[in-house]
């Protein structure tokens, strides 16, 4: 039975298996003539040398419906890393632009922002994406930006087509499009979504009521998907978190800056696989425990910014409600795994939710001690008010780095 379900205020775009991908590709190719798109690929030196990235660049070389591909090279501080990036991205042809944030010119631009009082010192994926958006904003013809990860195993351009089409098609009117997919191989993955975010949001609604922001979060099938598309206008207005709360923080900014009616989620792949983080129960400063902590704090601080007051009693109730809902979810996932011939380690899943439950209590104290948390990256509207030519400067950095280091 095909799934037509539309749950919550956002629009869900299903893959019902009723259309050939070539038809969607032709529609996208026609749409981008009027609404061109730019693609963002953030990579580190280690990611680009892994096999998935080589496959991605080969596939994207065939994607003639993408106007510009901004490859943000970060956590790479040697010219050899840059030259390797040039070599590996060559299959994408002239449309690829390598923005080397750790190079001398990139660091000079960063230092100028820091001296002007902008909070941009923390490296990571969030800052890489932020820089890429600034680079793309120099091209006023681009209607939307699409973000994809550079470590997708088994990548196919169908993922890009399905993510980009809702933003470019003249018959659709969306400001933001979020990807969703099934994270599974011989077992279920996506533990932070399955075992933390979904039951925690449900627990918040149980304890606090159906706040519109919580209903919005609950509407997403995979809220931590790293892939999304956004209009250039919204990209200028959104603040981007620079910690593990990037994905849920982006959703919070989208909720704040546009109507949920102009938000959609799209099924981009039957199965999706990329590298996995260790759970790291023994060290909450690493792995999935660090990710979970940042996500919880991001959600709670967003609720506080909406005027919601959470006491210690609320967090005790939230922990109890979360544990009950997460334990019910484990029973469901176990049964689903049995029906689909998947491996399922119920004991490790139980250990995960116990660790996540402890983080809920700690989150209450952490947010009480530091209500604001680490500031998000500034909006590009603010940056361009102080430095109107900064996006063009990023374009110049791309050109000059290639001339100097790639010959």
GROMACS .gro file of C-alpha atoms in nm:
model
  407
    1UNK     CA    1   0.000   0.000   0.000
    2UNK     CA    2   0.166   0.328  -0.104
    3UNK     CA    3   0.225   0.577   0.174
    4UNK     CA    4   0.033   0.900   0.109
    5UNK     CA    5   0.045   1.022   0.469
    6UNK     CA    6   0.074   1.397   0.527
    7UNK     CA    7   0.142   1.450   0.896
    8UNK     CA    8   0.181   1.790   1.053
    9UNK     CA    9   0.208   2.133   0.892
   10UNK     CA   10   0.485   2.055   0.642
   11UNK     CA   11   0.445   1.880   0.306
   12UNK     CA   12   0.580   1.528   0.256
   13UNK     CA   13   0.692   1.436  -0.096
   14UNK     CA   14   0.694   1.059  -0.130
   15UNK     CA   15   0.867   0.824  -0.368
   16UNK     CA   16   0.573   0.607  -0.476
   17UNK     CA   17   0.770   0.433  -0.748
   18UNK     CA   18   0.539   0.569  -1.017
   19UNK     CA   19   0.782   0.790  -1.213
   20UNK     CA   20   1.109   0.725  -1.391
   21UNK     CA   21   1.400   0.928  -1.261
   22UNK     CA   22   1.473   1.039  -1.618
   23UNK     CA   23   1.142   1.225  -1.621
   24UNK     CA   24   1.226   1.410  -1.299
   25UNK     CA   25   1.572   1.486  -1.433
   26UNK     CA   26   1.423   1.637  -1.749
   27UNK     CA   27   1.184   1.849  -1.540
   28UNK     CA   28   1.472   1.971  -1.325
   29UNK     CA   29   1.684   2.048  -1.629
   30UNK     CA   30   1.402   2.261  -1.766
   31UNK     CA   31   1.327   2.429  -1.431
   32UNK     CA   32   1.683   2.544  -1.360
   33UNK     CA   33   1.684   2.751  -1.677
   34UNK     CA   34   1.469   2.998  -1.486
   35UNK     CA   35   1.566   2.899  -1.130
   36UNK     CA   36   1.934   2.796  -1.124
   37UNK     CA   37   2.068   2.615  -0.819
   38UNK     CA   38   2.404   2.591  -0.646
   39UNK     CA   39   2.531   2.280  -0.469
   40UNK     CA   40   2.736   2.278  -0.147
   41UNK     CA   41   2.968   1.987  -0.063
   42UNK     CA   42   3.156   2.033   0.269
   43UNK     CA   43   3.453   1.798   0.296
   44UNK     CA   44   3.755   1.743   0.518
   45UNK     CA   45   4.095   1.622   0.403
   46UNK     CA   46   4.014   1.269   0.521
   47UNK     CA   47   3.664   1.263   0.370
   48UNK     CA   48   3.782   1.359   0.025
   49UNK     CA   49   4.032   1.074   0.017
   50UNK     CA   50   3.767   0.813   0.099
   51UNK     CA   51   3.604   0.613  -0.180
   52UNK     CA   52   3.253   0.765  -0.148
   53UNK     CA   53   3.378   1.110  -0.248
   54UNK     CA   54   3.538   0.982  -0.569
   55UNK     CA   55   3.207   0.825  -0.669
   56UNK     CA   56   3.017   1.145  -0.583
   57UNK     CA   57   3.240   1.362  -0.801
   58UNK     CA   58   3.208   1.120  -1.092
   59UNK     CA   59   2.829   1.127  -1.067
   60UNK     CA   60   2.813   1.505  -1.029
   61UNK     CA   61   3.016   1.543  -1.346
   62UNK     CA   62   2.698   1.427  -1.525
   63UNK     CA   63   2.470   1.670  -1.338
   64UNK     CA   64   2.433   1.942  -1.600
   65UNK     CA   65   2.139   2.089  -1.408
   66UNK     CA   66   2.369   2.225  -1.134
   67UNK     CA   67   2.503   2.573  -1.206
   68UNK     CA   68   2.779   2.584  -0.942
   69UNK     CA   69   2.928   2.328  -0.703
   70UNK     CA   70   3.100   2.487  -0.403
   71UNK     CA   71   3.332   2.233  -0.242
   72UNK     CA   72   3.428   2.369   0.100
   73UNK     CA   73   3.762   2.222   0.200
   74UNK     CA   74   3.807   2.248   0.576
   75UNK     CA   75   4.026   2.078   0.834
   76UNK     CA   76   4.293   2.077   0.564
   77UNK     CA   77   4.586   2.314   0.615
   78UNK     CA   78   4.843   2.210   0.355
   79UNK     CA   79   4.872   2.304  -0.015
   80UNK     CA   80   4.900   1.931  -0.086
   81UNK     CA   81   4.547   1.886   0.052
   82UNK     CA   82   4.423   2.164  -0.174
   83UNK     CA   83   4.592   2.020  -0.483
   84UNK     CA   84   4.447   1.680  -0.403
   85UNK     CA   85   4.102   1.838  -0.380
   86UNK     CA   86   4.153   1.995  -0.723
   87UNK     CA   87   4.249   1.657  -0.866
   88UNK     CA   88   3.959   1.470  -0.706
   89UNK     CA   89   3.698   1.724  -0.810
   90UNK     CA   90   3.818   1.746  -1.172
   91UNK     CA   91   3.536   1.519  -1.300
   92UNK     CA   92   3.288   1.796  -1.215
   93UNK     CA   93   3.449   2.027  -1.470
   94UNK     CA   94   3.431   2.405  -1.474
   95UNK     CA   95   3.129   2.430  -1.244
   96UNK     CA   96   3.329   2.325  -0.937
   97UNK     CA   97   3.463   2.597  -0.706
   98UNK     CA   98   3.694   2.495  -0.421
   99UNK     CA   99   3.669   2.724  -0.119
  100UNK     CA  100   3.971   2.646   0.100
  101UNK     CA  101   3.881   2.786   0.441
  102UNK     CA  102   4.207   2.680   0.606
  103UNK     CA  103   4.431   2.832   0.338
  104UNK     CA  104   4.613   3.162   0.393
  105UNK     CA  105   4.348   3.367   0.210
  106UNK     CA  106   4.063   3.189   0.383
  107UNK     CA  107   4.225   3.249   0.720
  108UNK     CA  108   4.281   3.617   0.640
  109UNK     CA  109   3.911   3.656   0.560
  110UNK     CA  110   3.820   3.474   0.881
  111UNK     CA  111   4.050   3.696   1.087
  112UNK     CA  112   3.894   4.009   0.939
  113UNK     CA  113   3.553   3.888   1.054
  114UNK     CA  114   3.685   3.806   1.401
  115UNK     CA  115   3.846   4.150   1.434
  116UNK     CA  116   3.512   4.307   1.340
  117UNK     CA  117   3.345   4.122   1.628
  118UNK     CA  118   3.175   3.837   1.440
  119UNK     CA  119   3.160   3.502   1.621
  120UNK     CA  120   3.309   3.270   1.359
  121UNK     CA  121   3.601   3.110   1.541
  122UNK     CA  122   3.468   2.754   1.581
  123UNK     CA  123   3.564   2.524   1.292
  124UNK     CA  124   3.344   2.240   1.170
  125UNK     CA  125   3.069   2.154   0.927
  126UNK     CA  126   2.848   2.442   1.038
  127UNK     CA  127   3.111   2.704   0.957
  128UNK     CA  128   3.196   2.530   0.629
  129UNK     CA  129   2.831   2.541   0.520
  130UNK     CA  130   2.808   2.904   0.633
  131UNK     CA  131   3.109   3.003   0.421
  132UNK     CA  132   2.967   2.817   0.122
  133UNK     CA  133   2.638   3.005   0.147
  134UNK     CA  134   2.832   3.332   0.151
  135UNK     CA  135   3.023   3.224  -0.158
  136UNK     CA  136   2.703   3.136  -0.343
  137UNK     CA  137   2.532   3.460  -0.242
  138UNK     CA  138   2.776   3.643  -0.470
  139UNK     CA  139   2.577   3.500  -0.761
  140UNK     CA  140   2.242   3.678  -0.748
  141UNK     CA  141   2.100   3.451  -1.022
  142UNK     CA  142   2.095   3.145  -0.797
  143UNK     CA  143   1.747   3.073  -0.665
  144UNK     CA  144   1.836   2.799  -0.418
  145UNK     CA  145   2.128   2.624  -0.252
  146UNK     CA  146   2.141   2.248  -0.202
  147UNK     CA  147   2.355   2.090   0.071
  148UNK     CA  148   2.479   1.733   0.040
  149UNK     CA  149   2.728   1.537   0.247
  150UNK     CA  150   3.049   1.420   0.085
  151UNK     CA  151   3.060   1.075   0.244
  152UNK     CA  152   2.742   0.912   0.109
  153UNK     CA  153   2.805   0.545   0.026
  154UNK     CA  154   2.631   0.442  -0.295
  155UNK     CA  155   2.554   0.801  -0.394
  156UNK     CA  156   2.340   0.851  -0.703
  157UNK     CA  157   2.229   1.174  -0.870
  158UNK     CA  158   1.867   1.073  -0.807
  159UNK     CA  159   1.924   1.195  -0.450
  160UNK     CA  160   2.018   1.539  -0.579
  161UNK     CA  161   1.737   1.550  -0.834
  162UNK     CA  162   1.470   1.473  -0.575
  163UNK     CA  163   1.613   1.726  -0.330
  164UNK     CA  164   1.655   2.007  -0.583
  165UNK     CA  165   1.334   1.974  -0.788
  166UNK     CA  166   1.093   2.104  -0.518
  167UNK     CA  167   1.301   2.424  -0.499
  168UNK     CA  168   1.336   2.485  -0.874
  169UNK     CA  169   1.003   2.364  -1.016
  170UNK     CA  170   0.772   2.656  -1.104
  171UNK     CA  171   0.469   2.458  -0.984
  172UNK     CA  172   0.602   2.435  -0.628
  173UNK     CA  173   0.654   2.718  -0.384
  174UNK     CA  174   0.886   2.601  -0.107
  175UNK     CA  175   1.150   2.793   0.087
  176UNK     CA  176   1.308   2.484   0.242
  177UNK     CA  177   1.326   2.115   0.155
  178UNK     CA  178   1.460   1.850   0.393
  179UNK     CA  179   1.569   1.503   0.284
  180UNK     CA  180   1.454   1.183   0.448
  181UNK     CA  181   1.549   0.820   0.389
  182UNK     CA  182   1.583   0.481   0.555
  183UNK     CA  183   1.913   0.444   0.745
  184UNK     CA  184   1.963   0.071   0.730
  185UNK     CA  185   2.204  -0.196   0.602
  186UNK     CA  186   2.185  -0.534   0.772
  187UNK     CA  187   2.057  -0.344   1.077
  188UNK     CA  188   1.888  -0.016   1.165
  189UNK     CA  189   2.109   0.290   1.201
  190UNK     CA  190   2.020   0.648   1.292
  191UNK     CA  191   2.023   0.586   1.665
  192UNK     CA  192   2.011   0.951   1.768
  193UNK     CA  193   1.696   1.006   1.562
  194UNK     CA  194   1.523   0.678   1.652
  195UNK     CA  195   1.618   0.657   2.018
  196UNK     CA  196   1.652   1.021   2.121
  197UNK     CA  197   1.503   1.294   1.902
  198UNK     CA  198   1.171   1.130   1.814
  199UNK     CA  199   1.080   1.007   2.165
  200UNK     CA  200   1.218   1.325   2.326
  201UNK     CA  201   1.002   1.553   2.109
  202UNK     CA  202   0.702   1.332   2.187
  203UNK     CA  203   0.788   1.357   2.558
  204UNK     CA  204   0.807   1.736   2.533
  205UNK     CA  205   0.460   1.745   2.378
  206UNK     CA  206   0.330   1.512   2.650
  207UNK     CA  207   0.469   1.731   2.929
  208UNK     CA  208   0.443   2.081   2.778
  209UNK     CA  209   0.161   2.053   2.528
  210UNK     CA  210   0.144   2.091   2.150
  211UNK     CA  211   0.362   2.396   2.100
  212UNK     CA  212   0.375   2.480   1.725
  213UNK     CA  213   0.754   2.447   1.721
  214UNK     CA  214   0.738   2.096   1.868
  215UNK     CA  215   0.463   1.994   1.624
  216UNK     CA  216   0.688   2.126   1.344
  217UNK     CA  217   0.984   1.915   1.462
  218UNK     CA  218   0.763   1.608   1.501
  219UNK     CA  219   0.654   1.639   1.137
  220UNK     CA  220   0.999   1.546   1.003
  221UNK     CA  221   1.066   1.181   0.937
  222UNK     CA  222   1.443   1.223   0.965
  223UNK     CA  223   1.512   1.558   1.136
  224UNK     CA  224   1.889   1.498   1.152
  225UNK     CA  225   1.933   1.442   0.778
  226UNK     CA  226   2.237   1.638   0.665
  227UNK     CA  227   2.091   1.708   0.321
  228UNK     CA  228   1.858   2.001   0.258
  229UNK     CA  229   1.780   2.271   0.004
  230UNK     CA  230   1.707   2.634   0.087
  231UNK     CA  231   1.623   2.949  -0.106
  232UNK     CA  232   1.900   3.205  -0.133
  233UNK     CA  233   1.676   3.455   0.049
  234UNK     CA  234   1.626   3.227   0.349
  235UNK     CA  235   1.996   3.135   0.348
  236UNK     CA  236   2.074   3.503   0.405
  237UNK     CA  237   1.841   3.519   0.707
  238UNK     CA  238   1.914   3.193   0.888
  239UNK     CA  239   2.167   3.164   1.168
  240UNK     CA  240   2.369   2.844   1.144
  241UNK     CA  241   2.474   2.658   1.460
  242UNK     CA  242   2.838   2.553   1.471
  243UNK     CA  243   2.805   2.244   1.693
  244UNK     CA  244   2.635   1.905   1.658
  245UNK     CA  245   2.303   2.086   1.679
  246UNK     CA  246   2.346   2.199   1.317
  247UNK     CA  247   2.057   2.002   1.169
  248UNK     CA  248   1.797   2.059   1.440
  249UNK     CA  249   1.918   2.417   1.484
  250UNK     CA  250   1.866   2.478   1.112
  251UNK     CA  251   1.509   2.350   1.145
  252UNK     CA  252   1.456   2.590   1.436
  253UNK     CA  253   1.576   2.881   1.223
  254UNK     CA  254   1.354   2.774   0.934
  255UNK     CA  255   1.056   2.760   1.171
  256UNK     CA  256   1.140   3.111   1.289
  257UNK     CA  257   1.198   3.269   0.948
  258UNK     CA  258   0.935   3.118   0.718
  259UNK     CA  259   0.592   2.955   0.726
  260UNK     CA  260   0.570   2.577   0.778
  261UNK     CA  261   0.343   2.575   0.472
  262UNK     CA  262   0.652   2.662   0.267
  263UNK     CA  263   0.854   2.373   0.408
  264UNK     CA  264   0.867   2.020   0.268
  265UNK     CA  265   1.049   1.693   0.316
  266UNK     CA  266   1.133   1.459   0.030
  267UNK     CA  267   1.217   1.091   0.009
  268UNK     CA  268   1.555   1.085  -0.170
  269UNK     CA  269   1.661   0.722  -0.131
  270UNK     CA  270   1.523   0.385  -0.032
  271UNK     CA  271   1.843   0.317   0.163
  272UNK     CA  272   2.111   0.563   0.270
  273UNK     CA  273   2.451   0.489   0.418
  274UNK     CA  274   2.743   0.699   0.538
  275UNK     CA  275   3.001   0.682   0.816
  276UNK     CA  276   2.884   0.618   1.170
  277UNK     CA  277   2.986   0.781   1.496
  278UNK     CA  278   3.063   0.568   1.805
  279UNK     CA  279   2.810   0.593   2.088
  280UNK     CA  280   3.080   0.683   2.346
  281UNK     CA  281   2.873   0.615   2.658
  282UNK     CA  282   3.184   0.644   2.874
  283UNK     CA  283   3.277   0.991   2.746
  284UNK     CA  284   2.988   1.235   2.686
  285UNK     CA  285   3.227   1.480   2.521
  286UNK     CA  286   3.265   1.255   2.216
  287UNK     CA  287   3.066   1.059   1.958
  288UNK     CA  288   2.691   1.028   1.964
  289UNK     CA  289   2.671   1.136   2.327
  290UNK     CA  290   2.822   1.473   2.238
  291UNK     CA  291   2.588   1.499   1.940
  292UNK     CA  292   2.288   1.412   2.157
  293UNK     CA  293   2.387   1.668   2.421
  294UNK     CA  294   2.418   1.948   2.164
  295UNK     CA  295   2.082   1.855   2.009
  296UNK     CA  296   1.900   1.850   2.342
  297UNK     CA  297   2.040   2.187   2.441
  298UNK     CA  298   1.949   2.335   2.103
  299UNK     CA  299   1.586   2.225   2.135
  300UNK     CA  300   1.551   2.339   2.495
  301UNK     CA  301   1.710   2.678   2.427
  302UNK     CA  302   1.476   2.729   2.132
  303UNK     CA  303   1.180   2.660   2.360
  304UNK     CA  304   1.319   2.910   2.611
  305UNK     CA  305   1.350   3.170   2.335
  306UNK     CA  306   0.979   3.118   2.268
  307UNK     CA  307   0.900   3.217   2.626
  308UNK     CA  308   0.866   2.868   2.772
  309UNK     CA  309   0.994   2.830   3.129
  310UNK     CA  310   1.123   2.485   3.222
  311UNK     CA  311   1.189   2.405   3.588
  312UNK     CA  312   1.381   2.116   3.741
  313UNK     CA  313   1.047   1.942   3.785
  314UNK     CA  314   0.986   1.963   3.412
  315UNK     CA  315   1.314   1.786   3.338
  316UNK     CA  316   1.235   1.510   3.589
  317UNK     CA  317   0.901   1.458   3.415
  318UNK     CA  318   1.065   1.477   3.071
  319UNK     CA  319   1.321   1.214   3.165
  320UNK     CA  320   1.049   0.976   3.284
  321UNK     CA  321   0.824   1.038   2.983
  322UNK     CA  322   1.118   1.002   2.746
  323UNK     CA  323   1.228   0.669   2.896
  324UNK     CA  324   0.878   0.525   2.866
  325UNK     CA  325   0.840   0.635   2.503
  326UNK     CA  326   1.193   0.524   2.407
  327UNK     CA  327   1.141   0.181   2.563
  328UNK     CA  328   0.818   0.143   2.366
  329UNK     CA  329   1.010   0.242   2.051
  330UNK     CA  330   1.271  -0.028   2.114
  331UNK     CA  331   1.000  -0.290   2.130
  332UNK     CA  332   0.864  -0.163   1.798
  333UNK     CA  333   1.206  -0.151   1.630
  334UNK     CA  334   1.281  -0.502   1.751
  335UNK     CA  335   0.962  -0.634   1.596
  336UNK     CA  336   1.022  -0.441   1.275
  337UNK     CA  337   1.376  -0.581   1.253
  338UNK     CA  338   1.248  -0.936   1.295
  339UNK     CA  339   0.996  -0.886   1.014
  340UNK     CA  340   1.268  -0.755   0.782
  341UNK     CA  341   1.547  -0.999   0.867
  342UNK     CA  342   1.765  -0.732   1.029
  343UNK     CA  343   2.009  -0.778   1.314
  344UNK     CA  344   1.894  -0.606   1.631
  345UNK     CA  345   2.096  -0.570   1.952
  346UNK     CA  346   1.823  -0.487   2.200
  347UNK     CA  347   2.064  -0.466   2.492
  348UNK     CA  348   2.282  -0.197   2.329
  349UNK     CA  349   1.969  -0.003   2.231
  350UNK     CA  350   1.855  -0.009   2.594
  351UNK     CA  351   2.198   0.110   2.704
  352UNK     CA  352   2.178   0.397   2.455
  353UNK     CA  353   1.846   0.528   2.584
  354UNK     CA  354   1.967   0.505   2.943
  355UNK     CA  355   2.265   0.721   2.847
  356UNK     CA  356   2.042   0.965   2.660
  357UNK     CA  357   1.807   0.987   2.959
  358UNK     CA  358   2.096   1.101   3.180
  359UNK     CA  359   2.171   1.374   2.927
  360UNK     CA  360   1.816   1.509   2.960
  361UNK     CA  361   1.870   1.579   3.328
  362UNK     CA  362   2.212   1.729   3.259
  363UNK     CA  363   2.063   1.948   2.985
  364UNK     CA  364   1.831   2.114   3.234
  365UNK     CA  365   2.123   2.214   3.453
  366UNK     CA  366   2.342   2.318   3.159
  367UNK     CA  367   2.076   2.546   3.010
  368UNK     CA  368   2.003   2.693   3.352
  369UNK     CA  369   2.373   2.773   3.398
  370UNK     CA  370   2.414   2.907   3.045
  371UNK     CA  371   2.076   3.002   2.891
  372UNK     CA  372   2.219   3.138   2.565
  373UNK     CA  373   2.484   2.879   2.493
  374UNK     CA  374   2.748   2.923   2.228
  375UNK     CA  375   2.630   3.184   1.978
  376UNK     CA  376   2.534   3.069   1.631
  377UNK     CA  377   2.713   3.203   1.327
  378UNK     CA  378   2.585   3.547   1.221
  379UNK     CA  379   2.333   3.585   0.943
  380UNK     CA  380   2.473   3.678   0.606
  381UNK     CA  381   2.243   3.978   0.607
  382UNK     CA  382   2.436   4.111   0.906
  383UNK     CA  383   2.777   4.031   0.756
  384UNK     CA  384   2.689   4.194   0.424
  385UNK     CA  385   2.570   4.505   0.606
  386UNK     CA  386   2.921   4.546   0.752
  387UNK     CA  387   3.111   4.404   0.451
  388UNK     CA  388   2.893   4.431   0.138
  389UNK     CA  389   3.162   4.281  -0.084
  390UNK     CA  390   3.246   3.984   0.138
  391UNK     CA  391   3.070   3.722  -0.081
  392UNK     CA  392   3.266   3.851  -0.380
  393UNK     CA  393   3.583   3.829  -0.170
  394UNK     CA  394   3.513   3.460  -0.120
  395UNK     CA  395   3.479   3.423  -0.497
  396UNK     CA  396   3.814   3.595  -0.539
  397UNK     CA  397   3.972   3.360  -0.284
  398UNK     CA  398   3.855   3.061  -0.489
  399UNK     CA  399   4.003   3.207  -0.807
  400UNK     CA  400   4.334   3.320  -0.655
  401UNK     CA  401   4.392   2.993  -0.468
  402UNK     CA  402   4.343   2.796  -0.789
  403UNK     CA  403   4.582   3.023  -0.978
  404UNK     CA  404   4.851   2.995  -0.711
  405UNK     CA  405   4.824   2.634  -0.597
  406UNK     CA  406   4.677   2.448  -0.891
  407UNK     CA  407   4.858   2.620  -1.171
   0.00000   0.00000   0.00000
